[in-house]
mmCIF file of C-alpha atoms in Angstrom:
data_model
loop_
_atom_site.group_PDB
_atom_site.id
_atom_site.type_symbol
_atom_site.label_atom_id
_atom_site.label_comp_id
_atom_site.label_asym_id
_atom_site.label_seq_id
_atom_site.Cartn_x
_atom_site.Cartn_y
_atom_site.Cartn_z
ATOM 1 C CA MET A 121 -28.627 6.535 -12.269
ATOM 2 C CA GLU A 122 -27.746 4.886 -8.949
ATOM 3 C CA MET A 123 -25.204 2.577 -10.645
ATOM 4 C CA ILE A 124 -23.537 5.524 -12.371
ATOM 5 C CA PHE A 125 -23.147 7.185 -8.972
ATOM 6 C CA ILE A 126 -21.540 4.003 -7.577
ATOM 7 C CA PHE A 127 -19.152 3.815 -10.553
ATOM 8 C CA ILE A 128 -18.115 7.422 -9.916
ATOM 9 C CA ILE A 129 -17.523 6.724 -6.204
ATOM 10 C CA TYR A 130 -15.186 3.813 -6.924
ATOM 11 C CA PHE A 131 -13.376 5.783 -9.627
ATOM 12 C CA VAL A 132 -12.851 8.631 -7.139
ATOM 13 C CA ILE A 133 -11.593 6.190 -4.474
ATOM 14 C CA GLY A 134 -9.034 4.830 -6.939
ATOM 15 C CA LEU A 135 -8.099 8.345 -8.077
ATOM 16 C CA LEU A 136 -7.628 9.942 -4.653
ATOM 17 C CA ALA A 137 -5.933 6.904 -3.099
ATOM 18 C CA SER A 138 -3.516 6.611 -6.022
ATOM 19 C CA THR A 139 -2.747 10.332 -6.109
ATOM 20 C CA LEU A 140 -1.887 10.344 -2.391
ATOM 21 C CA GLY A 141 -0.135 7.018 -2.806
ATOM 22 C CA ALA A 142 2.123 8.319 -5.558
ATOM 23 C CA VAL A 143 2.907 11.568 -3.708
ATOM 24 C CA ALA A 144 3.833 10.020 -0.355
ATOM 25 C CA GLY A 145 4.922 6.537 -1.449
ATOM 26 C CA LEU A 146 1.877 5.060 0.291
ATOM 27 C CA GLY A 147 0.960 3.056 -2.769
ATOM 28 C CA GLY A 148 -2.778 3.577 -2.387
ATOM 29 C CA GLY A 149 -3.652 0.165 -0.969
ATOM 30 C CA ILE A 150 -3.251 1.490 2.554
ATOM 31 C CA ILE A 151 -6.125 3.871 1.749
ATOM 32 C CA ILE A 152 -8.235 1.619 -0.481
ATOM 33 C CA LYS A 153 -8.333 -1.336 1.950
ATOM 34 C CA PRO A 154 -9.880 0.462 4.986
ATOM 35 C CA VAL A 155 -12.175 2.608 2.812
ATOM 36 C CA LEU A 156 -13.623 -0.443 1.027
ATOM 37 C CA ASP A 157 -13.917 -2.169 4.409
ATOM 38 C CA LEU A 158 -15.900 0.854 5.546
ATOM 39 C CA PHE A 159 -18.275 0.644 2.551
ATOM 40 C CA GLY A 160 -18.813 -3.093 3.084
ATOM 41 C CA HIS A 161 -19.767 -3.804 -0.555
ATOM 42 C CA PHE A 162 -17.145 -6.518 -1.101
ATOM 43 C CA ASP A 163 -15.628 -9.403 0.841
ATOM 44 C CA LEU A 164 -11.985 -9.304 1.987
ATOM 45 C CA PRO A 165 -10.500 -11.405 -0.859
ATOM 46 C CA THR A 166 -12.219 -9.205 -3.478
ATOM 47 C CA ILE A 167 -11.005 -6.043 -1.751
ATOM 48 C CA GLY A 168 -7.476 -7.459 -1.927
ATOM 49 C CA VAL A 169 -7.743 -7.956 -5.699
ATOM 50 C CA LEU A 170 -9.307 -4.534 -6.343
ATOM 51 C CA SER A 171 -6.623 -2.881 -4.222
ATOM 52 C CA ALA A 172 -3.714 -4.774 -5.832
ATOM 53 C CA ALA A 173 -4.880 -4.038 -9.390
ATOM 54 C CA THR A 174 -5.470 -0.334 -8.697
ATOM 55 C CA VAL A 175 -2.116 0.046 -6.939
ATOM 56 C CA LEU A 176 -0.306 -1.773 -9.759
ATOM 57 C CA ALA A 177 -1.850 0.632 -12.284
ATOM 58 C CA MET A 178 -0.760 3.598 -10.153
ATOM 59 C CA ALA A 179 2.779 2.256 -9.672
ATOM 60 C CA THR A 180 3.212 1.567 -13.395
ATOM 61 C CA MET A 181 2.176 5.076 -14.383
ATOM 62 C CA SER A 182 4.286 6.643 -11.608
ATOM 63 C CA LEU A 183 7.441 4.739 -12.597
ATOM 64 C CA VAL A 184 7.005 5.735 -16.253
ATOM 65 C CA LYS A 185 6.651 9.378 -15.158
ATOM 66 C CA PHE A 186 9.666 9.212 -12.817
ATOM 67 C CA ARG A 187 11.789 7.677 -15.576
ATOM 68 C CA LYS A 188 10.846 10.390 -18.070
ATOM 69 C CA LYS A 189 11.758 13.084 -15.533
ATOM 70 C CA GLY A 190 15.103 11.440 -14.766
ATOM 71 C CA HIS A 191 14.320 10.467 -11.168
ATOM 72 C CA LYS A 192 16.220 7.263 -10.460
ATOM 73 C CA THR A 193 15.600 4.639 -7.811
ATOM 74 C CA ASP A 194 18.265 2.896 -5.745
ATOM 75 C CA LYS A 195 17.872 -0.228 -7.852
ATOM 76 C CA VAL A 196 20.233 -2.405 -5.786
ATOM 77 C CA VAL A 197 18.504 -1.881 -2.428
ATOM 78 C CA SER A 198 14.997 -1.573 -3.858
ATOM 79 C CA SER A 199 15.359 -4.614 -6.136
ATOM 80 C CA ILE A 200 16.569 -6.845 -3.279
ATOM 81 C CA LEU A 201 13.733 -5.558 -1.075
ATOM 82 C CA ALA A 202 11.310 -6.194 -3.945
ATOM 83 C CA VAL A 203 12.505 -9.797 -4.389
ATOM 84 C CA GLY A 204 12.170 -10.398 -0.653
ATOM 85 C CA SER A 205 8.727 -8.812 -0.642
ATOM 86 C CA ILE A 206 7.560 -11.096 -3.471
ATOM 87 C CA PHE A 207 8.383 -14.253 -1.489
ATOM 88 C CA GLY A 208 7.049 -12.742 1.734
ATOM 89 C CA GLY A 209 3.935 -11.672 -0.121
ATOM 90 C CA ILE A 210 3.301 -15.218 -1.329
ATOM 91 C CA LEU A 211 3.431 -16.543 2.245
ATOM 92 C CA GLY A 212 1.271 -13.669 3.526
ATOM 93 C CA LYS A 213 -1.363 -14.304 0.862
ATOM 94 C CA VAL A 214 -1.371 -18.059 1.564
ATOM 95 C CA ILE A 215 -1.957 -17.470 5.287
ATOM 96 C CA PHE A 216 -4.640 -14.879 4.500
ATOM 97 C CA ASN A 217 -6.421 -17.371 2.221
ATOM 98 C CA ILE A 218 -6.289 -20.078 4.894
ATOM 99 C CA ILE A 219 -7.865 -17.852 7.552
ATOM 100 C CA ALA A 220 -10.302 -15.825 5.446
ATOM 101 C CA ILE A 221 -11.356 -18.409 2.856
ATOM 102 C CA SER A 222 -10.494 -21.981 3.885
ATOM 103 C CA LEU A 223 -11.463 -21.508 7.549
ATOM 104 C CA ASN A 224 -14.254 -19.090 6.533
ATOM 105 C CA MET A 225 -13.487 -16.512 9.230
ATOM 106 C CA PRO A 226 -13.778 -13.169 7.394
ATOM 107 C CA THR A 227 -14.819 -11.223 10.512
ATOM 108 C CA VAL A 228 -11.869 -12.509 12.534
ATOM 109 C CA THR A 229 -9.523 -11.795 9.615
ATOM 110 C CA GLY A 230 -10.942 -8.299 9.176
ATOM 111 C CA PHE A 231 -10.466 -7.563 12.862
ATOM 112 C CA ILE A 232 -6.854 -8.829 12.835
ATOM 113 C CA GLN A 233 -6.104 -6.790 9.725
ATOM 114 C CA SER A 234 -7.621 -3.554 11.029
ATOM 115 C CA ALA A 235 -6.119 -3.880 14.526
ATOM 116 C CA THR A 236 -2.638 -4.743 13.223
ATOM 117 C CA LEU A 237 -2.795 -1.967 10.658
ATOM 118 C CA ALA A 238 -3.923 0.614 13.236
ATOM 119 C CA LEU A 239 -1.064 -0.420 15.556
ATOM 120 C CA LEU A 240 1.597 -0.354 12.818
ATOM 121 C CA LEU A 241 0.433 3.015 11.491
ATOM 122 C CA THR A 242 0.411 4.486 15.011
ATOM 123 C CA LEU A 243 4.018 3.340 15.498
ATOM 124 C CA ILE A 244 4.949 4.779 12.090
ATOM 125 C CA PHE A 245 3.282 8.098 12.938
ATOM 126 C CA ILE A 246 5.168 8.283 16.256
ATOM 127 C CA TYR A 247 8.425 7.438 14.467
ATOM 128 C CA PHE A 248 8.002 10.294 11.992
ATOM 129 C CA ILE A 249 7.339 12.745 14.817
ATOM 130 C CA LYS A 250 10.478 11.602 16.672
ATOM 131 C CA LYS A 251 12.708 10.583 13.749
ATOM 132 C CA ASP A 252 14.996 13.631 13.891
ATOM 133 C CA LYS A 253 16.045 12.514 17.377
ATOM 134 C CA LEU A 254 16.581 8.892 16.337
ATOM 135 C CA THR A 255 19.547 7.272 14.640
ATOM 136 C CA SER A 256 19.114 6.059 11.068
ATOM 137 C CA PHE A 257 21.156 3.261 9.531
ATOM 138 C CA VAL A 258 22.570 2.161 6.185
ATOM 139 C CA PHE A 259 22.218 -1.608 5.823
ATOM 140 C CA LYS A 260 24.395 -3.103 3.069
ATOM 141 C CA ASN A 261 24.290 -6.844 3.781
ATOM 142 C CA ARG A 262 22.151 -8.295 0.985
ATOM 143 C CA LEU A 263 20.822 -11.197 3.051
ATOM 144 C CA ILE A 264 19.597 -8.764 5.720
ATOM 145 C CA ILE A 265 18.022 -6.549 3.047
ATOM 146 C CA LEU A 266 16.332 -9.626 1.520
ATOM 147 C CA THR A 267 14.988 -10.626 4.945
ATOM 148 C CA ILE A 268 13.642 -7.111 5.546
ATOM 149 C CA GLY A 269 11.901 -7.278 2.158
ATOM 150 C CA PHE A 270 10.410 -10.664 3.048
ATOM 151 C CA ILE A 271 8.912 -9.284 6.271
ATOM 152 C CA LEU A 272 7.557 -6.215 4.457
ATOM 153 C CA GLY A 273 6.011 -8.411 1.761
ATOM 154 C CA PHE A 274 4.440 -10.763 4.291
ATOM 155 C CA LEU A 275 2.812 -7.960 6.289
ATOM 156 C CA SER A 276 1.681 -6.108 3.169
ATOM 157 C CA ALA A 277 0.068 -9.180 1.570
ATOM 158 C CA PHE A 278 -1.642 -10.353 4.744
ATOM 159 C CA LEU A 279 -2.943 -6.869 5.534
ATOM 160 C CA GLY A 280 -3.850 -6.209 1.880
ATOM 161 C CA ILE A 281 -2.270 -2.759 1.849
ATOM 162 C CA GLY A 282 0.476 -2.771 -0.799
ATOM 163 C CA GLY A 283 3.081 -1.914 1.845
ATOM 164 C CA GLY A 284 3.639 1.791 1.164
ATOM 165 C CA PRO A 285 3.925 3.222 4.705
ATOM 166 C CA LEU A 286 6.040 0.273 5.844
ATOM 167 C CA ASN A 287 8.341 0.667 2.837
ATOM 168 C CA VAL A 288 8.805 4.397 3.353
ATOM 169 C CA THR A 289 9.543 4.027 7.062
ATOM 170 C CA ILE A 290 12.062 1.210 6.532
ATOM 171 C CA LEU A 291 13.802 3.053 3.671
ATOM 172 C CA ILE A 292 14.253 6.124 5.882
ATOM 173 C CA LEU A 293 15.171 4.267 9.078
ATOM 174 C CA LEU A 294 17.367 1.473 7.742
ATOM 175 C CA PHE A 295 18.741 2.989 4.522
ATOM 176 C CA SER A 296 18.956 6.702 5.445
ATOM 177 C CA MET A 297 16.869 7.949 2.508
ATOM 178 C CA ASN A 298 15.048 11.265 2.689
ATOM 179 C CA ALA A 299 11.254 11.284 2.498
ATOM 180 C CA LYS A 300 11.088 12.080 -1.213
ATOM 181 C CA ASN A 301 13.567 9.386 -2.302
ATOM 182 C CA ALA A 302 11.911 6.886 0.047
ATOM 183 C CA ALA A 303 8.523 7.632 -1.556
ATOM 184 C CA ILE A 304 9.876 7.062 -5.082
ATOM 185 C CA ASN A 305 11.722 3.853 -4.122
ATOM 186 C CA SER A 306 8.622 2.640 -2.279
ATOM 187 C CA ILE A 307 6.613 2.846 -5.512
ATOM 188 C CA TYR A 308 9.284 0.720 -7.238
ATOM 189 C CA ILE A 309 8.982 -1.994 -4.560
ATOM 190 C CA ILE A 310 5.176 -1.807 -4.591
ATOM 191 C CA PHE A 311 5.091 -2.389 -8.356
ATOM 192 C CA PHE A 312 6.744 -5.796 -8.037
ATOM 193 C CA SER A 313 4.893 -6.866 -4.892
ATOM 194 C CA GLN A 314 1.457 -6.125 -6.391
ATOM 195 C CA LEU A 315 2.349 -7.668 -9.746
ATOM 196 C CA SER A 316 3.442 -10.880 -8.031
ATOM 197 C CA ALA A 317 0.290 -10.922 -5.867
ATOM 198 C CA LEU A 318 -1.957 -10.780 -8.945
ATOM 199 C CA ILE A 319 0.106 -13.392 -10.809
ATOM 200 C CA LEU A 320 -0.183 -15.699 -7.789
ATOM 201 C CA ILE A 321 -3.986 -15.353 -7.789
ATOM 202 C CA ALA A 322 -4.093 -15.963 -11.557
ATOM 203 C CA LEU A 323 -2.038 -19.161 -11.215
ATOM 204 C CA THR A 324 -3.936 -20.538 -8.193
ATOM 205 C CA THR A 325 -7.581 -19.637 -7.620
ATOM 206 C CA GLY A 326 -8.085 -17.513 -10.737
ATOM 207 C CA PHE A 327 -10.323 -14.417 -10.778
ATOM 208 C CA SER A 328 -13.707 -15.966 -11.560
ATOM 209 C CA SER A 329 -14.780 -16.149 -7.894
ATOM 210 C CA TYR A 330 -14.198 -12.417 -7.296
ATOM 211 C CA ASP A 331 -16.712 -9.634 -7.856
ATOM 212 C CA LEU A 332 -14.665 -7.356 -10.128
ATOM 213 C CA SER A 333 -17.534 -5.160 -11.321
ATOM 214 C CA MET A 334 -15.737 -2.013 -10.095
ATOM 215 C CA LEU A 335 -12.244 -3.039 -11.265
ATOM 216 C CA VAL A 336 -12.133 -1.035 -14.500
ATOM 217 C CA TYR A 337 -13.247 2.192 -12.822
ATOM 218 C CA MET A 338 -10.706 1.825 -10.015
ATOM 219 C CA ILE A 339 -7.869 1.007 -12.432
ATOM 220 C CA ILE A 340 -8.673 4.105 -14.506
ATOM 221 C CA GLY A 341 -8.592 6.113 -11.272
ATOM 222 C CA GLY A 342 -5.282 4.443 -10.406
ATOM 223 C CA ILE A 343 -3.685 5.367 -13.736
ATOM 224 C CA ILE A 344 -4.827 8.998 -13.575
ATOM 225 C CA GLY A 345 -3.904 9.219 -9.872
ATOM 226 C CA GLY A 346 -0.450 7.810 -10.597
ATOM 227 C CA PHE A 347 0.100 10.432 -13.290
ATOM 228 C CA ILE A 348 -1.106 13.315 -11.109
ATOM 229 C CA GLY A 349 0.668 12.156 -7.952
ATOM 230 C CA SER A 350 4.026 11.504 -9.622
ATOM 231 C CA SER A 351 3.831 14.916 -11.334
ATOM 232 C CA ILE A 352 3.205 16.579 -7.968
ATOM 233 C CA VAL A 353 5.883 14.775 -5.926
ATOM 234 C CA ILE A 354 8.619 15.684 -8.435
ATOM 235 C CA LYS A 355 8.004 19.373 -7.637
ATOM 236 C CA MET A 356 7.691 18.986 -3.860
ATOM 237 C CA SER A 357 10.285 19.301 -1.113
ATOM 238 C CA ASN A 358 11.100 16.547 1.390
ATOM 239 C CA THR A 359 9.294 18.472 4.121
ATOM 240 C CA GLN A 360 6.114 18.769 2.056
ATOM 241 C CA VAL A 361 6.148 15.055 1.191
ATOM 242 C CA GLU A 362 6.614 14.216 4.864
ATOM 243 C CA LYS A 363 3.679 16.414 5.934
ATOM 244 C CA ILE A 364 1.325 14.783 3.430
ATOM 245 C CA PHE A 365 2.560 11.354 4.558
ATOM 246 C CA ASN A 366 1.878 12.130 8.236
ATOM 247 C CA ILE A 367 -1.584 13.606 7.628
ATOM 248 C CA SER A 368 -2.553 10.637 5.448
ATOM 249 C CA ILE A 369 -1.361 8.149 8.076
ATOM 250 C CA LEU A 370 -3.330 9.915 10.807
ATOM 251 C CA VAL A 371 -6.558 9.842 8.784
ATOM 252 C CA ILE A 372 -6.100 6.158 7.916
ATOM 253 C CA ILE A 373 -5.539 5.297 11.601
ATOM 254 C CA PHE A 374 -8.934 6.772 12.504
ATOM 255 C CA VAL A 375 -10.650 4.941 9.608
ATOM 256 C CA ASN A 376 -9.172 1.648 10.847
ATOM 257 C CA ILE A 377 -10.261 2.349 14.419
ATOM 258 C CA TYR A 378 -13.789 3.025 13.142
ATOM 259 C CA ASN A 379 -13.698 -0.290 11.236
ATOM 260 C CA ILE A 380 -12.567 -2.127 14.397
ATOM 261 C CA VAL A 381 -15.485 -0.653 16.375
ATOM 262 C CA ASN A 382 -17.893 -1.702 13.597
ATOM 263 C CA LEU A 383 -16.570 -5.264 13.656
ATOM 264 C CA LEU A 384 -16.908 -5.473 17.438
ATOM 265 C CA TYR A 385 -20.422 -4.053 17.563
#
């Protein structure tokens, strides 16, 4: 009975994170990572795998839904960002593995992740409050776009978050997309970054050393969440998407702060 309850909890985590992730372009990893940190059932490398697999399932379902409904992504910008994020993600994962696994410093890594994430999300939240007063840009140089994607991929892989909030913010600030289009394009980028992260693990360490007992339940939640979230966002306005994004970011900031306090004490 207790195990069934645990299965349900992890299914619900995957479902809710993926639904919010698909609606606001968050991806879901930004929610899954701090929540699983909070539960403390798995080590950091395992959390990274669970998060990546769930987010990939969500992104796949969302993209299928968007395609059927005729919602197109800016494939030129998003594809270049995705390529950059793949290479950046490889470097980010390598550095994460060195610190968390090779040097065996999971507590230090967890603290760096939570503190960096809390800081980045706070800056993103402030940006969205002030963004109407700030200038947005339209970058067209492909090398610059590739470099931006590399940085996004590096941060996302090291922090284990899938990159959603960073993607959305950059797409609005540097490519002048509205919140809804940024959310949809963010899912496109996330699909490739998470796929590459899992392929990298498969080709290097393999999955045998990870505790993936909750993987199936979280992936099922990710698929259903991707379907629900993508169905919702299609019907929403830019303002509604933005509000959900801001509320989600604020909640995640507080969860990360709580995790930092737990690590310190």
